[in-house]
mmCIF file of N, CA and C in Angstrom:
data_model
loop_
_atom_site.group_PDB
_atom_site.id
_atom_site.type_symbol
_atom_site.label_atom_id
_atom_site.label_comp_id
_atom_site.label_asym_id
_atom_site.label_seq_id
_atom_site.Cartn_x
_atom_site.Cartn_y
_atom_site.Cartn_z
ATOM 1 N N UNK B 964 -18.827 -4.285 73.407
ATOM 2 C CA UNK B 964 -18.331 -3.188 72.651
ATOM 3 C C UNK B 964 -17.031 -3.577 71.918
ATOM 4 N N UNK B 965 -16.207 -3.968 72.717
ATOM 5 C CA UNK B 965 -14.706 -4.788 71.774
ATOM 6 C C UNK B 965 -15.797 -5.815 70.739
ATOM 7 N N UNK B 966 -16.064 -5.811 71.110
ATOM 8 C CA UNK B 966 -16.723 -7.322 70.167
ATOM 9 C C UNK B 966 -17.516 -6.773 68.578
ATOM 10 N N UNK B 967 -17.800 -5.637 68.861
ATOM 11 C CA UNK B 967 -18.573 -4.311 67.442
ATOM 12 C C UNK B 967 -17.014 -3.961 67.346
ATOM 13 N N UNK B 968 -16.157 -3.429 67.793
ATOM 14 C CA UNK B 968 -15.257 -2.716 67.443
ATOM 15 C C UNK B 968 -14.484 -3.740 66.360
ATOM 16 N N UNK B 969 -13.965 -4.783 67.095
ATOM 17 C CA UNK B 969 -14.028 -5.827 65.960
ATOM 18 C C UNK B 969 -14.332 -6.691 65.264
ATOM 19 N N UNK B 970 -15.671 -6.104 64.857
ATOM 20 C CA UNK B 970 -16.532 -6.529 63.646
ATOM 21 C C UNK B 970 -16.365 -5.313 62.632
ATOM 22 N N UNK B 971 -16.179 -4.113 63.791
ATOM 23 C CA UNK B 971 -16.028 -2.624 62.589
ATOM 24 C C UNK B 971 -14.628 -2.930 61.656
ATOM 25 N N UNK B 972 -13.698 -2.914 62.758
ATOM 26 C CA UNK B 972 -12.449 -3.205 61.936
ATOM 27 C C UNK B 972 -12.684 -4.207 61.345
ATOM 28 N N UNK B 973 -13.057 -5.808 61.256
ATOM 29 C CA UNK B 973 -13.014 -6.894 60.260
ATOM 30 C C UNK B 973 -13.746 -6.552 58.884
ATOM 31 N N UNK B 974 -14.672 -5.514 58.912
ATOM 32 C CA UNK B 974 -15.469 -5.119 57.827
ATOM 33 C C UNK B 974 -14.617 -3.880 57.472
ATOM 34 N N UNK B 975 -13.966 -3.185 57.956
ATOM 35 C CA UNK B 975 -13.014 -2.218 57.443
ATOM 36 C C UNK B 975 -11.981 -2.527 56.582
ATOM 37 N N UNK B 976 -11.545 -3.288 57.105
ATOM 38 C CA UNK B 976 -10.440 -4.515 56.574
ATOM 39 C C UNK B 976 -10.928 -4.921 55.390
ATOM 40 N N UNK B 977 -12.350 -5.647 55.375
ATOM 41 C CA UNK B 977 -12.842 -6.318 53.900
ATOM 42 C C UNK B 977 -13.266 -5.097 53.090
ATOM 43 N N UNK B 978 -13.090 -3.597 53.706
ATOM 44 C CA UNK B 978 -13.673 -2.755 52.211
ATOM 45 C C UNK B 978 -12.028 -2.726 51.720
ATOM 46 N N UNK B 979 -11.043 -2.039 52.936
ATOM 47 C CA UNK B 979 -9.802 -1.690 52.377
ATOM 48 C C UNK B 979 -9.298 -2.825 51.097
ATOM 49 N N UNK B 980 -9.568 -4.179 51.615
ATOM 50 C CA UNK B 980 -9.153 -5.113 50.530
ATOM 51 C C UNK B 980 -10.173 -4.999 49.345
ATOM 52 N N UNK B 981 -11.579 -4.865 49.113
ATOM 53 C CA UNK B 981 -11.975 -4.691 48.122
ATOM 54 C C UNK B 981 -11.565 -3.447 47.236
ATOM 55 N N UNK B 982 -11.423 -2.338 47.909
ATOM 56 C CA UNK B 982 -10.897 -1.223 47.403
ATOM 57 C C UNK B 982 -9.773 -1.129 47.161
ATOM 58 N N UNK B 983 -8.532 -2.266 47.430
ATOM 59 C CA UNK B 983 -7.362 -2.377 46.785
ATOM 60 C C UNK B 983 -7.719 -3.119 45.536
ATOM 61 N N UNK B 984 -8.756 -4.343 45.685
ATOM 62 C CA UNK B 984 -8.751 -4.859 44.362
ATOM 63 C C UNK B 984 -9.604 -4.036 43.190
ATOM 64 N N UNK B 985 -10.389 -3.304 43.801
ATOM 65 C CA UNK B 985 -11.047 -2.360 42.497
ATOM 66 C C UNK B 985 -9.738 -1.267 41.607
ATOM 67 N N UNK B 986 -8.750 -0.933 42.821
ATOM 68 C CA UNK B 986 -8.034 -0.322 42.490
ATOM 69 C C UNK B 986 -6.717 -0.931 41.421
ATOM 70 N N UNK B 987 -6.242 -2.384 41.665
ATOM 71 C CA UNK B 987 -6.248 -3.154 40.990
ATOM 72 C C UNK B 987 -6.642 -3.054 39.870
ATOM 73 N N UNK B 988 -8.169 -3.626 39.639
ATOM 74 C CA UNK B 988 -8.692 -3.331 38.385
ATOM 75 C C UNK B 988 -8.702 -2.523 37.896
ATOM 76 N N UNK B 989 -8.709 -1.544 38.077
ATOM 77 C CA UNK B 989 -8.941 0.215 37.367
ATOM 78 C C UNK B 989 -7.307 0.101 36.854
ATOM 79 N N UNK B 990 -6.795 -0.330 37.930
ATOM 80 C CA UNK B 990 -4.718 -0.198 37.192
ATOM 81 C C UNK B 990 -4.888 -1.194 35.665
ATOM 82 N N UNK B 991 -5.411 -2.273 36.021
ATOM 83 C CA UNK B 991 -5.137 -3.394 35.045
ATOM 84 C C UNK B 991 -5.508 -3.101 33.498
ATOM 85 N N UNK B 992 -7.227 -1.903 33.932
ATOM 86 C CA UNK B 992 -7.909 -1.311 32.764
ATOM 87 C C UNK B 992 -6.808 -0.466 32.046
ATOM 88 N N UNK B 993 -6.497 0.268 33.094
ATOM 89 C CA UNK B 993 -5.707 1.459 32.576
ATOM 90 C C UNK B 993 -4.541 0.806 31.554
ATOM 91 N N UNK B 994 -4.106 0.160 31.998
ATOM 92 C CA UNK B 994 -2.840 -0.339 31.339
ATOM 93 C C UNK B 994 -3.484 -1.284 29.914
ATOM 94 N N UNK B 995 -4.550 -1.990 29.607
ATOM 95 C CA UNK B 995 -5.005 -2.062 28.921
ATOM 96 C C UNK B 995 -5.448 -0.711 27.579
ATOM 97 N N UNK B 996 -5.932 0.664 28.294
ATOM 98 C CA UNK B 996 -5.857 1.051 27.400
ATOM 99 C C UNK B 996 -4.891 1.788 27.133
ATOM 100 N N UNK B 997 -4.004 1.843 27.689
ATOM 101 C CA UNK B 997 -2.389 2.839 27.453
ATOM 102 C C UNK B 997 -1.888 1.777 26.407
ATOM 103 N N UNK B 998 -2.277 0.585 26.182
ATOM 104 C CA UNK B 998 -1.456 -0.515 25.489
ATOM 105 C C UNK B 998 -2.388 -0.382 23.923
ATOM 106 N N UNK B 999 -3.384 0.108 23.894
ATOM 107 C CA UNK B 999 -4.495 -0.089 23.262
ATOM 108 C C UNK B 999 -3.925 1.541 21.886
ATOM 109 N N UNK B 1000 -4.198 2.646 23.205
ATOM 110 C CA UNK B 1000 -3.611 3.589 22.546
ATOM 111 C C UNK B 1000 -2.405 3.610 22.008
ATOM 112 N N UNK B 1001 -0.946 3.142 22.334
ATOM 113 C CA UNK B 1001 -0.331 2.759 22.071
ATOM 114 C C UNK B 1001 -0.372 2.166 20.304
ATOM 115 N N UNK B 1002 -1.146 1.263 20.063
ATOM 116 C CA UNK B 1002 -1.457 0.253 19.346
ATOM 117 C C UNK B 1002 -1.718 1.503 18.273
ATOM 118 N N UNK B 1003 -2.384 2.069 18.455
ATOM 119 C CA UNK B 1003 -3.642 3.274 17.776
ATOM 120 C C UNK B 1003 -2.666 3.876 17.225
ATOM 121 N N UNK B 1004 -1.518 4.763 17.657
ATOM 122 C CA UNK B 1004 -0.416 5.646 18.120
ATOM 123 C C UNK B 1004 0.531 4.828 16.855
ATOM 124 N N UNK B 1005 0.769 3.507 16.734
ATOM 125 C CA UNK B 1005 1.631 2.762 15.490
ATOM 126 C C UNK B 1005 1.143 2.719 14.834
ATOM 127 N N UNK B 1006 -0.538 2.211 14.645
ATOM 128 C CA UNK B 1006 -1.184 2.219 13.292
ATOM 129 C C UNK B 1006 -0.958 3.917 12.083
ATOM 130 N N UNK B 1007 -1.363 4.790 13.146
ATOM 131 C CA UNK B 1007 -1.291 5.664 12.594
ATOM 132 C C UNK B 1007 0.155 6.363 12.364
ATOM 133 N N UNK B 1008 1.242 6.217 12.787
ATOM 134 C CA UNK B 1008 2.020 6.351 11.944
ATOM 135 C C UNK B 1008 2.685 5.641 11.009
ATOM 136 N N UNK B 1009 2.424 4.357 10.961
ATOM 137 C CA UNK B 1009 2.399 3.608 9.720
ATOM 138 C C UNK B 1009 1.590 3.922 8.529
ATOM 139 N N UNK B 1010 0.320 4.567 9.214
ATOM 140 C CA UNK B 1010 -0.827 5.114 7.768
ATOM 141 C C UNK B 1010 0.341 6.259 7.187
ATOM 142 N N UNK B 1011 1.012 7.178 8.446
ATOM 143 C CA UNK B 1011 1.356 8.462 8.288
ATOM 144 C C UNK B 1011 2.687 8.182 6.964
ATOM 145 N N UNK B 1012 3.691 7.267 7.367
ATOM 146 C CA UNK B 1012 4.090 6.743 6.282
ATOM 147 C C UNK B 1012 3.719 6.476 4.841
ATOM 148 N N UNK B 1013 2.640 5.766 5.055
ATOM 149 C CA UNK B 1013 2.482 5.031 3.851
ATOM 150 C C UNK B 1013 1.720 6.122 2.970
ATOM 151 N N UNK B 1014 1.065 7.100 3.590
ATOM 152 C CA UNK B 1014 0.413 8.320 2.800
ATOM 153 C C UNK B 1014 1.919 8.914 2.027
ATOM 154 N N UNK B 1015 2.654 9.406 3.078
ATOM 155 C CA UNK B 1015 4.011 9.886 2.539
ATOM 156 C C UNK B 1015 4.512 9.370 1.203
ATOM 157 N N UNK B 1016 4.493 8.212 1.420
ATOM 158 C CA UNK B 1016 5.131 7.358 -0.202
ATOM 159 C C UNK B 1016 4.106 7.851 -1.317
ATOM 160 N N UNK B 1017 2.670 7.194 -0.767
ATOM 161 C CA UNK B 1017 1.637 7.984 -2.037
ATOM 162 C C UNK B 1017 2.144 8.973 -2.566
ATOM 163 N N UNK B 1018 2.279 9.946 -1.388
ATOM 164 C CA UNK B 1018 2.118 11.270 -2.026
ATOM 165 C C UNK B 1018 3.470 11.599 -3.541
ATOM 166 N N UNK B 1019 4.747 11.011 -2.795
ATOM 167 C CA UNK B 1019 5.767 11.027 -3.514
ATOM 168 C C UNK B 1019 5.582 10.342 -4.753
ATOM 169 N N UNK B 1020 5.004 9.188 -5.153
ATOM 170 C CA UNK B 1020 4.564 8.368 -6.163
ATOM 171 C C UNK B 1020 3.697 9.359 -7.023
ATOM 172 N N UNK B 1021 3.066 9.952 -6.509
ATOM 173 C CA UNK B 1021 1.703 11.107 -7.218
ATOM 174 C C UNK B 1021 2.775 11.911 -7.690
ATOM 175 N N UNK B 1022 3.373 12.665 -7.035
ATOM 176 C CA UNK B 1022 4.445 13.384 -7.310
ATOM 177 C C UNK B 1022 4.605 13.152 -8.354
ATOM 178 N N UNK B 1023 5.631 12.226 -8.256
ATOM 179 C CA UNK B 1023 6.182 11.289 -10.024
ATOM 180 C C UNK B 1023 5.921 10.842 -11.027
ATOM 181 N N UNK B 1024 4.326 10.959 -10.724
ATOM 182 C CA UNK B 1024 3.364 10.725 -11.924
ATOM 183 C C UNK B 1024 3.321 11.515 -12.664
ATOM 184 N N UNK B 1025 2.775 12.841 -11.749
ATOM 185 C CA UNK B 1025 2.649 13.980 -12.562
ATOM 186 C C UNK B 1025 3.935 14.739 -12.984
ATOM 187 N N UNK B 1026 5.026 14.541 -12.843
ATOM 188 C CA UNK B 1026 6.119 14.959 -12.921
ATOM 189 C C UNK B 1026 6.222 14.352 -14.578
ATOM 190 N N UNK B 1027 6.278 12.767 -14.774
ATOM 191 C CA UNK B 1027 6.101 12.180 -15.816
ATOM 192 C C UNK B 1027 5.212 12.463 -16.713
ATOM 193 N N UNK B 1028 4.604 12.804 -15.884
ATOM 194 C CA UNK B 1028 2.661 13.329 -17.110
ATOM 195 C C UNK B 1028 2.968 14.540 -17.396
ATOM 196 N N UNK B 1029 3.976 15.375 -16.932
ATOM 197 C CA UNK B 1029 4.007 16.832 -17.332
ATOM 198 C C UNK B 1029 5.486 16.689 -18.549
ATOM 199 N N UNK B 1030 5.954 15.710 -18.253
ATOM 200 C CA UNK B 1030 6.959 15.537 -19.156
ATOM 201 C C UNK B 1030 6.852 15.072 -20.885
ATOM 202 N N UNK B 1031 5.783 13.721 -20.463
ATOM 203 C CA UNK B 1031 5.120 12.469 -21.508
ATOM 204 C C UNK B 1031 4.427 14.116 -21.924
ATOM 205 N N UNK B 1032 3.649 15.211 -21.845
ATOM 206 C CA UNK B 1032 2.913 16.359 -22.261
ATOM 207 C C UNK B 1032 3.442 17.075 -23.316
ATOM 208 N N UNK B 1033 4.626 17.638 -22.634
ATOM 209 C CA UNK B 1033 5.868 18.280 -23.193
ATOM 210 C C UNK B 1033 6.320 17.510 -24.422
ATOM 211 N N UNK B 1034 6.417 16.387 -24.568
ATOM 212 C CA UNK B 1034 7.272 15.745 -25.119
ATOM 213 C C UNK B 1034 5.955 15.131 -26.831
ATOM 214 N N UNK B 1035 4.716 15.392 -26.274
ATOM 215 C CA UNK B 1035 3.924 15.117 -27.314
ATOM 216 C C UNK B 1035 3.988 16.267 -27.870
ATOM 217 N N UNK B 1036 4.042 17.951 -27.342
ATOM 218 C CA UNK B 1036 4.078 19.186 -27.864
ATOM 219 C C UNK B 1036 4.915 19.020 -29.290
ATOM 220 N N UNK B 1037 6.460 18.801 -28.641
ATOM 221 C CA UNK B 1037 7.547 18.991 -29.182
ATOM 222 C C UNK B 1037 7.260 17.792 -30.441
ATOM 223 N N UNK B 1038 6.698 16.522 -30.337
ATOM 224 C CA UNK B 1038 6.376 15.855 -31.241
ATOM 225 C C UNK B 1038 5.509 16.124 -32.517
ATOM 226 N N UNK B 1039 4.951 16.839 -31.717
ATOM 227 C CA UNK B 1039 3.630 17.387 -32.958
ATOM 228 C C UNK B 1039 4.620 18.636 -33.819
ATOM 229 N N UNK B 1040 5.265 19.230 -33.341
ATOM 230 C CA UNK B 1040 5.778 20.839 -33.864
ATOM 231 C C UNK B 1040 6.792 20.341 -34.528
ATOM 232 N N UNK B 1041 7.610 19.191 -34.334
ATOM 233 C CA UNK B 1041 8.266 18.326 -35.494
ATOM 234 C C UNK B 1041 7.519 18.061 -36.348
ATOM 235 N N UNK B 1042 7.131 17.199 -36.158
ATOM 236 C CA UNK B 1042 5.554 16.581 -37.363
ATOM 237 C C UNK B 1042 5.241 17.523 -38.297
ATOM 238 N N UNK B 1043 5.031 18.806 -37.735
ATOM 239 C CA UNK B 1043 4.454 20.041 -38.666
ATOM 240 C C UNK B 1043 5.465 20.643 -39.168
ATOM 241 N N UNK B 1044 6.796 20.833 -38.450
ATOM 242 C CA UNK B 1044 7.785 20.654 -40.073
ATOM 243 C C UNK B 1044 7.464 20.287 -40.786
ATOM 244 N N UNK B 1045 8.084 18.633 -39.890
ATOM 245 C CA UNK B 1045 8.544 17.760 -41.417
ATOM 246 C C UNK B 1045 7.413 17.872 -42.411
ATOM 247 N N UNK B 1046 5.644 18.203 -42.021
ATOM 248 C CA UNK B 1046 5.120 18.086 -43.158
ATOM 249 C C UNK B 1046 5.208 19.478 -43.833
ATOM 250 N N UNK B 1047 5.557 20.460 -43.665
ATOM 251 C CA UNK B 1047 5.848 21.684 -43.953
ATOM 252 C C UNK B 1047 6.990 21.143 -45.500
ATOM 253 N N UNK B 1048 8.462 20.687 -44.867
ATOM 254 C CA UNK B 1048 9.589 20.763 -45.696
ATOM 255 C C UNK B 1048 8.921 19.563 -46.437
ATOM 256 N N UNK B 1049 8.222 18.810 -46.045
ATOM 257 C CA UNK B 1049 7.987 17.628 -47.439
ATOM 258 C C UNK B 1049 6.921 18.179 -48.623
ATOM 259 N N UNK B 1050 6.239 19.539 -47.879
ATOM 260 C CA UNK B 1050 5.595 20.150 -49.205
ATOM 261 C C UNK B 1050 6.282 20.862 -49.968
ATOM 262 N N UNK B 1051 7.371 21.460 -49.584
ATOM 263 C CA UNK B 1051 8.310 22.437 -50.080
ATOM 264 C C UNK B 1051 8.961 21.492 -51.008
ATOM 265 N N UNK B 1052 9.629 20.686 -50.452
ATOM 266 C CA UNK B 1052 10.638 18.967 -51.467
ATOM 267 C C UNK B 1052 9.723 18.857 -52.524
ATOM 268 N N UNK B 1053 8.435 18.920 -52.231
ATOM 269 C CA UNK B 1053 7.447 18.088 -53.591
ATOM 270 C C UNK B 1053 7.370 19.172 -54.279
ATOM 271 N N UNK B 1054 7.462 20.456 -54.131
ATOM 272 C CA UNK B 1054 7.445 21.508 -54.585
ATOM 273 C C UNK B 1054 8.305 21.933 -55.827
ATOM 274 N N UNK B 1055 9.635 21.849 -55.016
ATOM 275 C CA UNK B 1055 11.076 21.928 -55.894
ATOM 276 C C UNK B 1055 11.266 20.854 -56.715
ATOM 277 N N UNK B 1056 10.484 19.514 -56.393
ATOM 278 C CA UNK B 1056 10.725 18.146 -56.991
ATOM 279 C C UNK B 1056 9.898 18.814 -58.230
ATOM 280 N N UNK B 1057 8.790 18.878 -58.520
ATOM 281 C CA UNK B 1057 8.123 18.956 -59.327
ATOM 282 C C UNK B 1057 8.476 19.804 -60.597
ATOM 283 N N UNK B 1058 9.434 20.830 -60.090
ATOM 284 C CA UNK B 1058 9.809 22.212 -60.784
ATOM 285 C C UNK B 1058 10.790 20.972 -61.905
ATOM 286 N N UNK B 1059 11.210 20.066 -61.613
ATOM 287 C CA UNK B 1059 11.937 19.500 -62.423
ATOM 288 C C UNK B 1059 11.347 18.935 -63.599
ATOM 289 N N UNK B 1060 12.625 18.806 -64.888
ATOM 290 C CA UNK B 1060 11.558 18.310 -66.089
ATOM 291 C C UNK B 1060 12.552 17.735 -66.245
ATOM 292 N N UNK B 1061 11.901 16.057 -66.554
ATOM 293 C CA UNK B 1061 12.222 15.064 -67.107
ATOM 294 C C UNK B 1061 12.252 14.803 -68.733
ATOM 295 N N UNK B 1062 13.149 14.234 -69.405
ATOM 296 C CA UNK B 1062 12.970 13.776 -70.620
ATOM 297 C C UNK B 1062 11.910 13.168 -70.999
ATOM 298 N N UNK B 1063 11.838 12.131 -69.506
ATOM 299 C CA UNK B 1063 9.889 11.373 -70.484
ATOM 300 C C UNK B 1063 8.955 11.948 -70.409
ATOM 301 N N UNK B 1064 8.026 11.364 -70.431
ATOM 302 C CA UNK B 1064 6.409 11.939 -70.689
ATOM 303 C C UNK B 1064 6.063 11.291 -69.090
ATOM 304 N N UNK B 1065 6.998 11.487 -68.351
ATOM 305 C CA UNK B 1065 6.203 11.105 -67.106
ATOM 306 C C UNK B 1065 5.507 12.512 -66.417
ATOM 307 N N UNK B 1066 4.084 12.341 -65.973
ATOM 308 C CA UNK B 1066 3.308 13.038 -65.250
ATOM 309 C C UNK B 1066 4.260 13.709 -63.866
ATOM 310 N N UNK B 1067 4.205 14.827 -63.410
ATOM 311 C CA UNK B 1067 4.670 15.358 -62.694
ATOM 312 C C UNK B 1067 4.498 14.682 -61.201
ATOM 313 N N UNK B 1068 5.503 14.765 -60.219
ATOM 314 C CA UNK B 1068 4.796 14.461 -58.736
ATOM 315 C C UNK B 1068 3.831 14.756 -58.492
ATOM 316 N N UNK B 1069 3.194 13.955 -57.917
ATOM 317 C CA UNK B 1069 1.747 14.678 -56.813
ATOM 318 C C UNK B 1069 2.124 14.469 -55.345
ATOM 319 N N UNK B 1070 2.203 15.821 -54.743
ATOM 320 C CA UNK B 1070 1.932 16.074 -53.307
ATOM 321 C C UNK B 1070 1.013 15.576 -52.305
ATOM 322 N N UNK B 1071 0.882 14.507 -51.833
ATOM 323 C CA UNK B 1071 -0.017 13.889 -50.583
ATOM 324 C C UNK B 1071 -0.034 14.608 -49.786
ATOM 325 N N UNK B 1072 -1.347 14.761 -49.056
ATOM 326 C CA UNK B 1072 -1.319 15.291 -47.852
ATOM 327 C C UNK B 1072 -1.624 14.450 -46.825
ATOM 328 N N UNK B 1073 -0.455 14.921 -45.591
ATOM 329 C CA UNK B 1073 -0.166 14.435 -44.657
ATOM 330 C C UNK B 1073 -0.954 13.793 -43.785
ATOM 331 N N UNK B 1074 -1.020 15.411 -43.516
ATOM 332 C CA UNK B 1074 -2.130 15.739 -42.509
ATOM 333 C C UNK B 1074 -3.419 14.985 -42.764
#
């Protein structure tokens, strides 16, 4: 009977040690993926960053594109003056009389 008793305990003994080393392993996993997530956890706030800049860059595009917009408006509504007062100039130019026999201005159009 001592002699089963310690065979029980020597085989008790070899689960406790296997079951420290499974436990072991399960630690070793674990820490593998806490290191893993981790990893996951930087990528994505580096994406989280780098979206940030996009977004600010987009920003500034359209900030510029709403400006470069504006700025063709105001270009054109000049334009349509100046061709406005250059018909009026050819206008008053023309009213003039010369001594020669030169033919009057002719008005081009601009547009």
């Amino acid at each position: 009977m001592i002699s089963e008793s310690s065979n029980h305990v020597g085989e008790g003994v070899k689960l406790v040690d296997q079951a420290g080393d499974s436990i072991a392993n399960i630690a070793a996993r674990v820490n593998q993926i806490s290191e893993s997530i981790s990893g996951i956890a930087n990528g994505a706030a580096e994406q989280s960053t780098g979206i940030g800049e996009i977004n600010i860059a987009v920003a500034q595009l359209d900030q510029m594109t709403q400006q470069n917009a504006a700025m063709v408006e105001e270009t054109t509504a000049a334009g349509q003056v100046l061709d406005d007062e250059a018909r009026q100039l050819g206008s008053l130019v023309a009213r003039f009389t010369f001594q020669s026999e030169a033919p009057p201005m002719q008005v081009r159009d601009v547009a």
